[in-house]
């Protein structure tokens, strides 16, 4: 696989993003989130969520296809997913580096993200990438008609290039 190229997402990428998100979410969250949330995360639930986030989404292309994506909202790295076939290829690292730059360029001095406690693979990746487990976080995951609270771990990382005294991270947003 060729080295990934990270770029802004477009509407043309929505189908690939929805597939990667659905498959990756199921893989990383099965057995680790409340059953109510799992029941809401059907394949049909992803396309509208993708479209709502396109302006805050970047994709990584490699080998002529979208291999992963990242969503950044304020100081939060809200979503990071990589196609299973592209794991270990540098796609996730490229996406996370872009997310950190986006957070810093927005004037924040610290990026944060939520990880389901049982998602050991993701937690190891973030720790290898310099992120630190800052403690428990009850994350309000959006679902049709409300939210489901998901026990997570909050990971943080100082980001370079941020202006001194920039905005502090906001309270968790619904996923």
JSON list of C-alpha atoms in Angstrom, two decimals:
[
{"chain": "A", "resi": 1, "resn": "UNK", "atom": "CA", "xyz": [0.00, 0.00, 0.00]},
{"chain": "A", "resi": 2, "resn": "UNK", "atom": "CA", "xyz": [1.26, 3.47, -0.86]},
{"chain": "A", "resi": 3, "resn": "UNK", "atom": "CA", "xyz": [1.85, 6.12, 1.80]},
{"chain": "A", "resi": 4, "resn": "UNK", "atom": "CA", "xyz": [-1.42, 7.77, 2.82]},
{"chain": "A", "resi": 5, "resn": "UNK", "atom": "CA", "xyz": [-2.40, 11.22, 1.62]},
{"chain": "A", "resi": 6, "resn": "UNK", "atom": "CA", "xyz": [-4.65, 13.11, 4.04]},
{"chain": "A", "resi": 7, "resn": "UNK", "atom": "CA", "xyz": [-7.14, 15.61, 2.63]},
{"chain": "A", "resi": 8, "resn": "UNK", "atom": "CA", "xyz": [-10.48, 17.20, 3.47]},
{"chain": "A", "resi": 9, "resn": "UNK", "atom": "CA", "xyz": [-13.43, 14.88, 3.00]},
{"chain": "A", "resi": 10, "resn": "UNK", "atom": "CA", "xyz": [-15.97, 15.51, 0.26]},
{"chain": "A", "resi": 11, "resn": "UNK", "atom": "CA", "xyz": [-19.50, 14.29, -0.31]},
{"chain": "A", "resi": 12, "resn": "UNK", "atom": "CA", "xyz": [-18.04, 11.74, -2.75]},
{"chain": "A", "resi": 13, "resn": "UNK", "atom": "CA", "xyz": [-16.26, 10.11, 0.23]},
{"chain": "A", "resi": 14, "resn": "UNK", "atom": "CA", "xyz": [-19.42, 9.68, 2.34]},
{"chain": "A", "resi": 15, "resn": "UNK", "atom": "CA", "xyz": [-20.09, 6.07, 1.35]},
{"chain": "A", "resi": 16, "resn": "UNK", "atom": "CA", "xyz": [-16.55, 4.92, 2.14]},
{"chain": "A", "resi": 17, "resn": "UNK", "atom": "CA", "xyz": [-16.53, 6.85, 5.42]},
{"chain": "A", "resi": 18, "resn": "UNK", "atom": "CA", "xyz": [-19.87, 5.33, 6.48]},
{"chain": "A", "resi": 19, "resn": "UNK", "atom": "CA", "xyz": [-18.64, 1.80, 5.73]},
{"chain": "A", "resi": 20, "resn": "UNK", "atom": "CA", "xyz": [-15.33, 2.27, 7.54]},
{"chain": "A", "resi": 21, "resn": "UNK", "atom": "CA", "xyz": [-17.07, 3.88, 10.51]},
{"chain": "A", "resi": 22, "resn": "UNK", "atom": "CA", "xyz": [-19.74, 1.18, 10.79]},
{"chain": "A", "resi": 23, "resn": "UNK", "atom": "CA", "xyz": [-17.27, -1.70, 10.51]},
{"chain": "A", "resi": 24, "resn": "UNK", "atom": "CA", "xyz": [-14.65, -0.11, 12.77]},
{"chain": "A", "resi": 25, "resn": "UNK", "atom": "CA", "xyz": [-17.14, 0.96, 15.41]},
{"chain": "A", "resi": 26, "resn": "UNK", "atom": "CA", "xyz": [-18.61, -2.55, 15.63]},
{"chain": "A", "resi": 27, "resn": "UNK", "atom": "CA", "xyz": [-15.12, -4.08, 15.80]},
{"chain": "A", "resi": 28, "resn": "UNK", "atom": "CA", "xyz": [-13.86, -1.78, 18.56]},
{"chain": "A", "resi": 29, "resn": "UNK", "atom": "CA", "xyz": [-17.02, -1.47, 20.64]},
{"chain": "A", "resi": 30, "resn": "UNK", "atom": "CA", "xyz": [-18.71, -4.89, 20.61]},
{"chain": "A", "resi": 31, "resn": "UNK", "atom": "CA", "xyz": [-19.13, -5.98, 24.21]},
{"chain": "A", "resi": 32, "resn": "UNK", "atom": "CA", "xyz": [-17.71, -2.72, 25.57]},
{"chain": "A", "resi": 33, "resn": "UNK", "atom": "CA", "xyz": [-20.69, -0.35, 25.33]},
{"chain": "A", "resi": 34, "resn": "UNK", "atom": "CA", "xyz": [-24.25, -0.47, 26.66]},
{"chain": "A", "resi": 35, "resn": "UNK", "atom": "CA", "xyz": [-26.49, -2.70, 24.54]},
{"chain": "A", "resi": 36, "resn": "UNK", "atom": "CA", "xyz": [-28.83, 0.23, 23.93]},
{"chain": "A", "resi": 37, "resn": "UNK", "atom": "CA", "xyz": [-26.09, 2.09, 22.06]},
{"chain": "A", "resi": 38, "resn": "UNK", "atom": "CA", "xyz": [-25.11, -0.97, 20.07]},
{"chain": "A", "resi": 39, "resn": "UNK", "atom": "CA", "xyz": [-28.72, -1.39, 18.91]},
{"chain": "A", "resi": 40, "resn": "UNK", "atom": "CA", "xyz": [-28.69, 2.18, 17.53]},
{"chain": "A", "resi": 41, "resn": "UNK", "atom": "CA", "xyz": [-25.47, 1.77, 15.56]},
{"chain": "A", "resi": 42, "resn": "UNK", "atom": "CA", "xyz": [-26.96, 0.09, 12.49]},
{"chain": "A", "resi": 43, "resn": "UNK", "atom": "CA", "xyz": [-25.48, 0.46, 9.01]},
{"chain": "A", "resi": 44, "resn": "UNK", "atom": "CA", "xyz": [-28.33, 2.84, 8.16]},
{"chain": "A", "resi": 45, "resn": "UNK", "atom": "CA", "xyz": [-27.44, 5.16, 11.06]},
{"chain": "A", "resi": 46, "resn": "UNK", "atom": "CA", "xyz": [-24.03, 6.11, 9.64]},
{"chain": "A", "resi": 47, "resn": "UNK", "atom": "CA", "xyz": [-24.71, 7.99, 6.37]},
{"chain": "A", "resi": 48, "resn": "UNK", "atom": "CA", "xyz": [-26.62, 10.87, 8.05]},
{"chain": "A", "resi": 49, "resn": "UNK", "atom": "CA", "xyz": [-23.97, 11.09, 10.78]},
{"chain": "A", "resi": 50, "resn": "UNK", "atom": "CA", "xyz": [-21.24, 11.22, 8.12]},
{"chain": "A", "resi": 51, "resn": "UNK", "atom": "CA", "xyz": [-23.00, 13.99, 6.16]},
{"chain": "A", "resi": 52, "resn": "UNK", "atom": "CA", "xyz": [-23.49, 16.05, 9.34]},
{"chain": "A", "resi": 53, "resn": "UNK", "atom": "CA", "xyz": [-19.74, 15.92, 10.05]},
{"chain": "A", "resi": 54, "resn": "UNK", "atom": "CA", "xyz": [-18.25, 16.31, 6.55]},
{"chain": "A", "resi": 55, "resn": "UNK", "atom": "CA", "xyz": [-17.06, 19.88, 7.17]},
{"chain": "A", "resi": 56, "resn": "UNK", "atom": "CA", "xyz": [-14.98, 18.60, 10.13]},
{"chain": "A", "resi": 57, "resn": "UNK", "atom": "CA", "xyz": [-13.71, 15.43, 8.46]},
{"chain": "A", "resi": 58, "resn": "UNK", "atom": "CA", "xyz": [-10.43, 14.50, 6.79]},
{"chain": "A", "resi": 59, "resn": "UNK", "atom": "CA", "xyz": [-9.77, 11.26, 4.94]},
{"chain": "A", "resi": 60, "resn": "UNK", "atom": "CA", "xyz": [-6.63, 9.29, 4.24]},
{"chain": "A", "resi": 61, "resn": "UNK", "atom": "CA", "xyz": [-6.24, 7.87, 0.75]},
{"chain": "A", "resi": 62, "resn": "UNK", "atom": "CA", "xyz": [-3.82, 5.13, -0.15]},
{"chain": "A", "resi": 63, "resn": "UNK", "atom": "CA", "xyz": [-3.73, 2.83, -3.13]},
{"chain": "A", "resi": 64, "resn": "UNK", "atom": "CA", "xyz": [-6.46, 4.87, -4.81]},
{"chain": "A", "resi": 65, "resn": "UNK", "atom": "CA", "xyz": [-9.07, 4.42, -2.07]},
{"chain": "A", "resi": 66, "resn": "UNK", "atom": "CA", "xyz": [-10.21, 6.02, 1.17]},
{"chain": "A", "resi": 67, "resn": "UNK", "atom": "CA", "xyz": [-8.58, 3.97, 3.93]},
{"chain": "A", "resi": 68, "resn": "UNK", "atom": "CA", "xyz": [-9.64, 5.94, 7.02]},
{"chain": "A", "resi": 69, "resn": "UNK", "atom": "CA", "xyz": [-10.98, 9.19, 8.38]},
{"chain": "A", "resi": 70, "resn": "UNK", "atom": "CA", "xyz": [-10.80, 11.55, 11.33]},
{"chain": "A", "resi": 71, "resn": "UNK", "atom": "CA", "xyz": [-13.34, 14.08, 12.64]},
{"chain": "A", "resi": 72, "resn": "UNK", "atom": "CA", "xyz": [-12.18, 17.08, 14.69]},
{"chain": "A", "resi": 73, "resn": "UNK", "atom": "CA", "xyz": [-14.60, 19.31, 16.59]},
{"chain": "A", "resi": 74, "resn": "UNK", "atom": "CA", "xyz": [-13.01, 22.17, 18.56]},
{"chain": "A", "resi": 75, "resn": "UNK", "atom": "CA", "xyz": [-10.29, 20.50, 20.67]},
{"chain": "A", "resi": 76, "resn": "UNK", "atom": "CA", "xyz": [-11.87, 17.05, 20.45]},
{"chain": "A", "resi": 77, "resn": "UNK", "atom": "CA", "xyz": [-10.64, 14.38, 18.08]},
{"chain": "A", "resi": 78, "resn": "UNK", "atom": "CA", "xyz": [-14.16, 13.02, 17.83]},
{"chain": "A", "resi": 79, "resn": "UNK", "atom": "CA", "xyz": [-13.70, 10.03, 15.50]},
{"chain": "A", "resi": 80, "resn": "UNK", "atom": "CA", "xyz": [-10.68, 8.12, 14.19]},
{"chain": "A", "resi": 81, "resn": "UNK", "atom": "CA", "xyz": [-11.34, 5.02, 12.09]},
{"chain": "A", "resi": 82, "resn": "UNK", "atom": "CA", "xyz": [-9.23, 3.01, 9.68]},
{"chain": "A", "resi": 83, "resn": "UNK", "atom": "CA", "xyz": [-10.32, 0.26, 7.32]},
{"chain": "A", "resi": 84, "resn": "UNK", "atom": "CA", "xyz": [-9.28, -3.10, 8.81]},
{"chain": "A", "resi": 85, "resn": "UNK", "atom": "CA", "xyz": [-7.16, -3.88, 5.73]},
{"chain": "A", "resi": 86, "resn": "UNK", "atom": "CA", "xyz": [-5.15, -0.67, 6.27]},
{"chain": "A", "resi": 87, "resn": "UNK", "atom": "CA", "xyz": [-4.34, -1.16, 9.96]},
{"chain": "A", "resi": 88, "resn": "UNK", "atom": "CA", "xyz": [-0.62, -1.02, 10.61]},
{"chain": "A", "resi": 89, "resn": "UNK", "atom": "CA", "xyz": [0.02, 0.84, 7.34]},
{"chain": "A", "resi": 90, "resn": "UNK", "atom": "CA", "xyz": [0.52, 4.34, 8.78]},
{"chain": "A", "resi": 91, "resn": "UNK", "atom": "CA", "xyz": [-2.99, 5.55, 7.93]},
{"chain": "A", "resi": 92, "resn": "UNK", "atom": "CA", "xyz": [-4.05, 5.98, 11.57]},
{"chain": "A", "resi": 93, "resn": "UNK", "atom": "CA", "xyz": [-0.83, 7.81, 12.46]},
{"chain": "A", "resi": 94, "resn": "UNK", "atom": "CA", "xyz": [-1.26, 10.18, 9.50]},
{"chain": "A", "resi": 95, "resn": "UNK", "atom": "CA", "xyz": [-4.87, 10.90, 10.45]},
{"chain": "A", "resi": 96, "resn": "UNK", "atom": "CA", "xyz": [-4.03, 11.49, 14.11]},
{"chain": "A", "resi": 97, "resn": "UNK", "atom": "CA", "xyz": [-1.17, 13.83, 13.17]},
{"chain": "A", "resi": 98, "resn": "UNK", "atom": "CA", "xyz": [-3.57, 15.84, 10.99]},
{"chain": "A", "resi": 99, "resn": "UNK", "atom": "CA", "xyz": [-6.10, 15.99, 13.83]},
{"chain": "A", "resi": 100, "resn": "UNK", "atom": "CA", "xyz": [-3.48, 17.27, 16.25]},
{"chain": "A", "resi": 101, "resn": "UNK", "atom": "CA", "xyz": [-2.49, 19.97, 13.74]},
{"chain": "A", "resi": 102, "resn": "UNK", "atom": "CA", "xyz": [-6.12, 21.00, 13.24]},
{"chain": "A", "resi": 103, "resn": "UNK", "atom": "CA", "xyz": [-6.61, 21.35, 17.00]},
{"chain": "A", "resi": 104, "resn": "UNK", "atom": "CA", "xyz": [-3.41, 23.37, 17.36]},
{"chain": "A", "resi": 105, "resn": "UNK", "atom": "CA", "xyz": [-4.21, 25.58, 14.35]},
{"chain": "A", "resi": 106, "resn": "UNK", "atom": "CA", "xyz": [-7.57, 26.38, 15.99]},
{"chain": "A", "resi": 107, "resn": "UNK", "atom": "CA", "xyz": [-5.67, 27.84, 18.96]},
{"chain": "A", "resi": 108, "resn": "UNK", "atom": "CA", "xyz": [-6.07, 25.01, 21.45]},
{"chain": "A", "resi": 109, "resn": "UNK", "atom": "CA", "xyz": [-3.10, 23.89, 23.49]},
{"chain": "A", "resi": 110, "resn": "UNK", "atom": "CA", "xyz": [-4.41, 20.41, 24.26]},
{"chain": "A", "resi": 111, "resn": "UNK", "atom": "CA", "xyz": [-6.34, 17.89, 22.18]},
{"chain": "A", "resi": 112, "resn": "UNK", "atom": "CA", "xyz": [-8.59, 15.28, 23.74]},
{"chain": "A", "resi": 113, "resn": "UNK", "atom": "CA", "xyz": [-10.55, 12.22, 22.73]},
{"chain": "A", "resi": 114, "resn": "UNK", "atom": "CA", "xyz": [-12.74, 9.58, 24.36]},
{"chain": "A", "resi": 115, "resn": "UNK", "atom": "CA", "xyz": [-11.94, 5.88, 24.16]},
{"chain": "A", "resi": 116, "resn": "UNK", "atom": "CA", "xyz": [-14.18, 3.07, 25.36]},
{"chain": "A", "resi": 117, "resn": "UNK", "atom": "CA", "xyz": [-12.27, 1.49, 28.23]},
{"chain": "A", "resi": 118, "resn": "UNK", "atom": "CA", "xyz": [-12.43, -2.01, 26.73]},
{"chain": "A", "resi": 119, "resn": "UNK", "atom": "CA", "xyz": [-10.98, -0.97, 23.36]},
{"chain": "A", "resi": 120, "resn": "UNK", "atom": "CA", "xyz": [-7.45, -2.07, 24.21]},
{"chain": "A", "resi": 121, "resn": "UNK", "atom": "CA", "xyz": [-6.15, -1.84, 20.62]},
{"chain": "A", "resi": 122, "resn": "UNK", "atom": "CA", "xyz": [-7.14, 1.83, 20.34]},
{"chain": "A", "resi": 123, "resn": "UNK", "atom": "CA", "xyz": [-5.81, 2.65, 23.79]},
{"chain": "A", "resi": 124, "resn": "UNK", "atom": "CA", "xyz": [-2.41, 1.12, 22.94]},
{"chain": "A", "resi": 125, "resn": "UNK", "atom": "CA", "xyz": [-2.28, 3.07, 19.67]},
{"chain": "A", "resi": 126, "resn": "UNK", "atom": "CA", "xyz": [-3.02, 6.40, 21.37]},
{"chain": "A", "resi": 127, "resn": "UNK", "atom": "CA", "xyz": [-0.48, 5.73, 24.11]},
{"chain": "A", "resi": 128, "resn": "UNK", "atom": "CA", "xyz": [2.19, 4.86, 21.53]},
{"chain": "A", "resi": 129, "resn": "UNK", "atom": "CA", "xyz": [1.31, 8.15, 19.82]},
{"chain": "A", "resi": 130, "resn": "UNK", "atom": "CA", "xyz": [2.03, 10.18, 22.97]},
{"chain": "A", "resi": 131, "resn": "UNK", "atom": "CA", "xyz": [-1.52, 10.51, 24.31]},
{"chain": "A", "resi": 132, "resn": "UNK", "atom": "CA", "xyz": [-2.08, 10.15, 28.06]},
{"chain": "A", "resi": 133, "resn": "UNK", "atom": "CA", "xyz": [-5.03, 8.58, 29.86]},
{"chain": "A", "resi": 134, "resn": "UNK", "atom": "CA", "xyz": [-6.43, 11.50, 31.88]},
{"chain": "A", "resi": 135, "resn": "UNK", "atom": "CA", "xyz": [-9.07, 9.45, 33.70]},
{"chain": "A", "resi": 136, "resn": "UNK", "atom": "CA", "xyz": [-12.67, 8.30, 33.46]},
{"chain": "A", "resi": 137, "resn": "UNK", "atom": "CA", "xyz": [-15.20, 10.11, 31.32]},
{"chain": "A", "resi": 138, "resn": "UNK", "atom": "CA", "xyz": [-18.94, 9.54, 31.00]},
{"chain": "A", "resi": 139, "resn": "UNK", "atom": "CA", "xyz": [-19.44, 10.27, 27.31]},
{"chain": "A", "resi": 140, "resn": "UNK", "atom": "CA", "xyz": [-22.89, 11.22, 26.01]},
{"chain": "A", "resi": 141, "resn": "UNK", "atom": "CA", "xyz": [-23.24, 9.30, 22.73]},
{"chain": "A", "resi": 142, "resn": "UNK", "atom": "CA", "xyz": [-25.99, 10.66, 20.49]},
{"chain": "A", "resi": 143, "resn": "UNK", "atom": "CA", "xyz": [-28.73, 8.32, 19.36]},
{"chain": "A", "resi": 144, "resn": "UNK", "atom": "CA", "xyz": [-32.09, 8.90, 17.71]},
{"chain": "A", "resi": 145, "resn": "UNK", "atom": "CA", "xyz": [-34.17, 10.72, 20.30]},
{"chain": "A", "resi": 146, "resn": "UNK", "atom": "CA", "xyz": [-31.47, 11.31, 22.91]},
{"chain": "A", "resi": 147, "resn": "UNK", "atom": "CA", "xyz": [-28.16, 10.07, 24.26]},
{"chain": "A", "resi": 148, "resn": "UNK", "atom": "CA", "xyz": [-26.67, 6.98, 25.83]},
{"chain": "A", "resi": 149, "resn": "UNK", "atom": "CA", "xyz": [-23.98, 7.51, 28.45]},
{"chain": "A", "resi": 150, "resn": "UNK", "atom": "CA", "xyz": [-20.91, 5.41, 27.71]},
{"chain": "A", "resi": 151, "resn": "UNK", "atom": "CA", "xyz": [-18.13, 4.85, 30.26]},
{"chain": "A", "resi": 152, "resn": "UNK", "atom": "CA", "xyz": [-14.91, 5.89, 28.54]},
{"chain": "A", "resi": 153, "resn": "UNK", "atom": "CA", "xyz": [-11.39, 7.03, 29.24]},
{"chain": "A", "resi": 154, "resn": "UNK", "atom": "CA", "xyz": [-10.40, 10.59, 28.35]},
{"chain": "A", "resi": 155, "resn": "UNK", "atom": "CA", "xyz": [-7.07, 10.79, 26.53]},
{"chain": "A", "resi": 156, "resn": "UNK", "atom": "CA", "xyz": [-5.23, 14.08, 26.15]},
{"chain": "A", "resi": 157, "resn": "UNK", "atom": "CA", "xyz": [-2.17, 15.37, 24.37]},
{"chain": "A", "resi": 158, "resn": "UNK", "atom": "CA", "xyz": [-0.51, 18.78, 24.30]},
{"chain": "A", "resi": 159, "resn": "UNK", "atom": "CA", "xyz": [-0.41, 20.04, 20.73]},
{"chain": "A", "resi": 160, "resn": "UNK", "atom": "CA", "xyz": [2.35, 22.18, 19.29]},
{"chain": "A", "resi": 161, "resn": "UNK", "atom": "CA", "xyz": [1.73, 25.39, 17.48]},
{"chain": "A", "resi": 162, "resn": "UNK", "atom": "CA", "xyz": [-1.17, 26.42, 19.71]},
{"chain": "A", "resi": 163, "resn": "UNK", "atom": "CA", "xyz": [-1.27, 30.00, 20.84]},
{"chain": "A", "resi": 164, "resn": "UNK", "atom": "CA", "xyz": [-0.56, 30.56, 24.52]},
{"chain": "A", "resi": 165, "resn": "UNK", "atom": "CA", "xyz": [-3.72, 30.84, 26.51]},
{"chain": "A", "resi": 166, "resn": "UNK", "atom": "CA", "xyz": [-5.87, 29.44, 23.70]},
{"chain": "A", "resi": 167, "resn": "UNK", "atom": "CA", "xyz": [-9.33, 28.05, 24.36]},
{"chain": "A", "resi": 168, "resn": "UNK", "atom": "CA", "xyz": [-9.61, 25.17, 26.79]},
{"chain": "A", "resi": 169, "resn": "UNK", "atom": "CA", "xyz": [-11.30, 21.93, 25.78]},
{"chain": "A", "resi": 170, "resn": "UNK", "atom": "CA", "xyz": [-15.08, 21.98, 26.10]},
{"chain": "A", "resi": 171, "resn": "UNK", "atom": "CA", "xyz": [-17.23, 19.44, 27.84]},
{"chain": "A", "resi": 172, "resn": "UNK", "atom": "CA", "xyz": [-17.75, 16.22, 25.87]},
{"chain": "A", "resi": 173, "resn": "UNK", "atom": "CA", "xyz": [-20.05, 16.42, 22.86]},
{"chain": "A", "resi": 174, "resn": "UNK", "atom": "CA", "xyz": [-22.49, 13.70, 21.95]},
{"chain": "A", "resi": 175, "resn": "UNK", "atom": "CA", "xyz": [-21.21, 11.15, 19.43]}
]
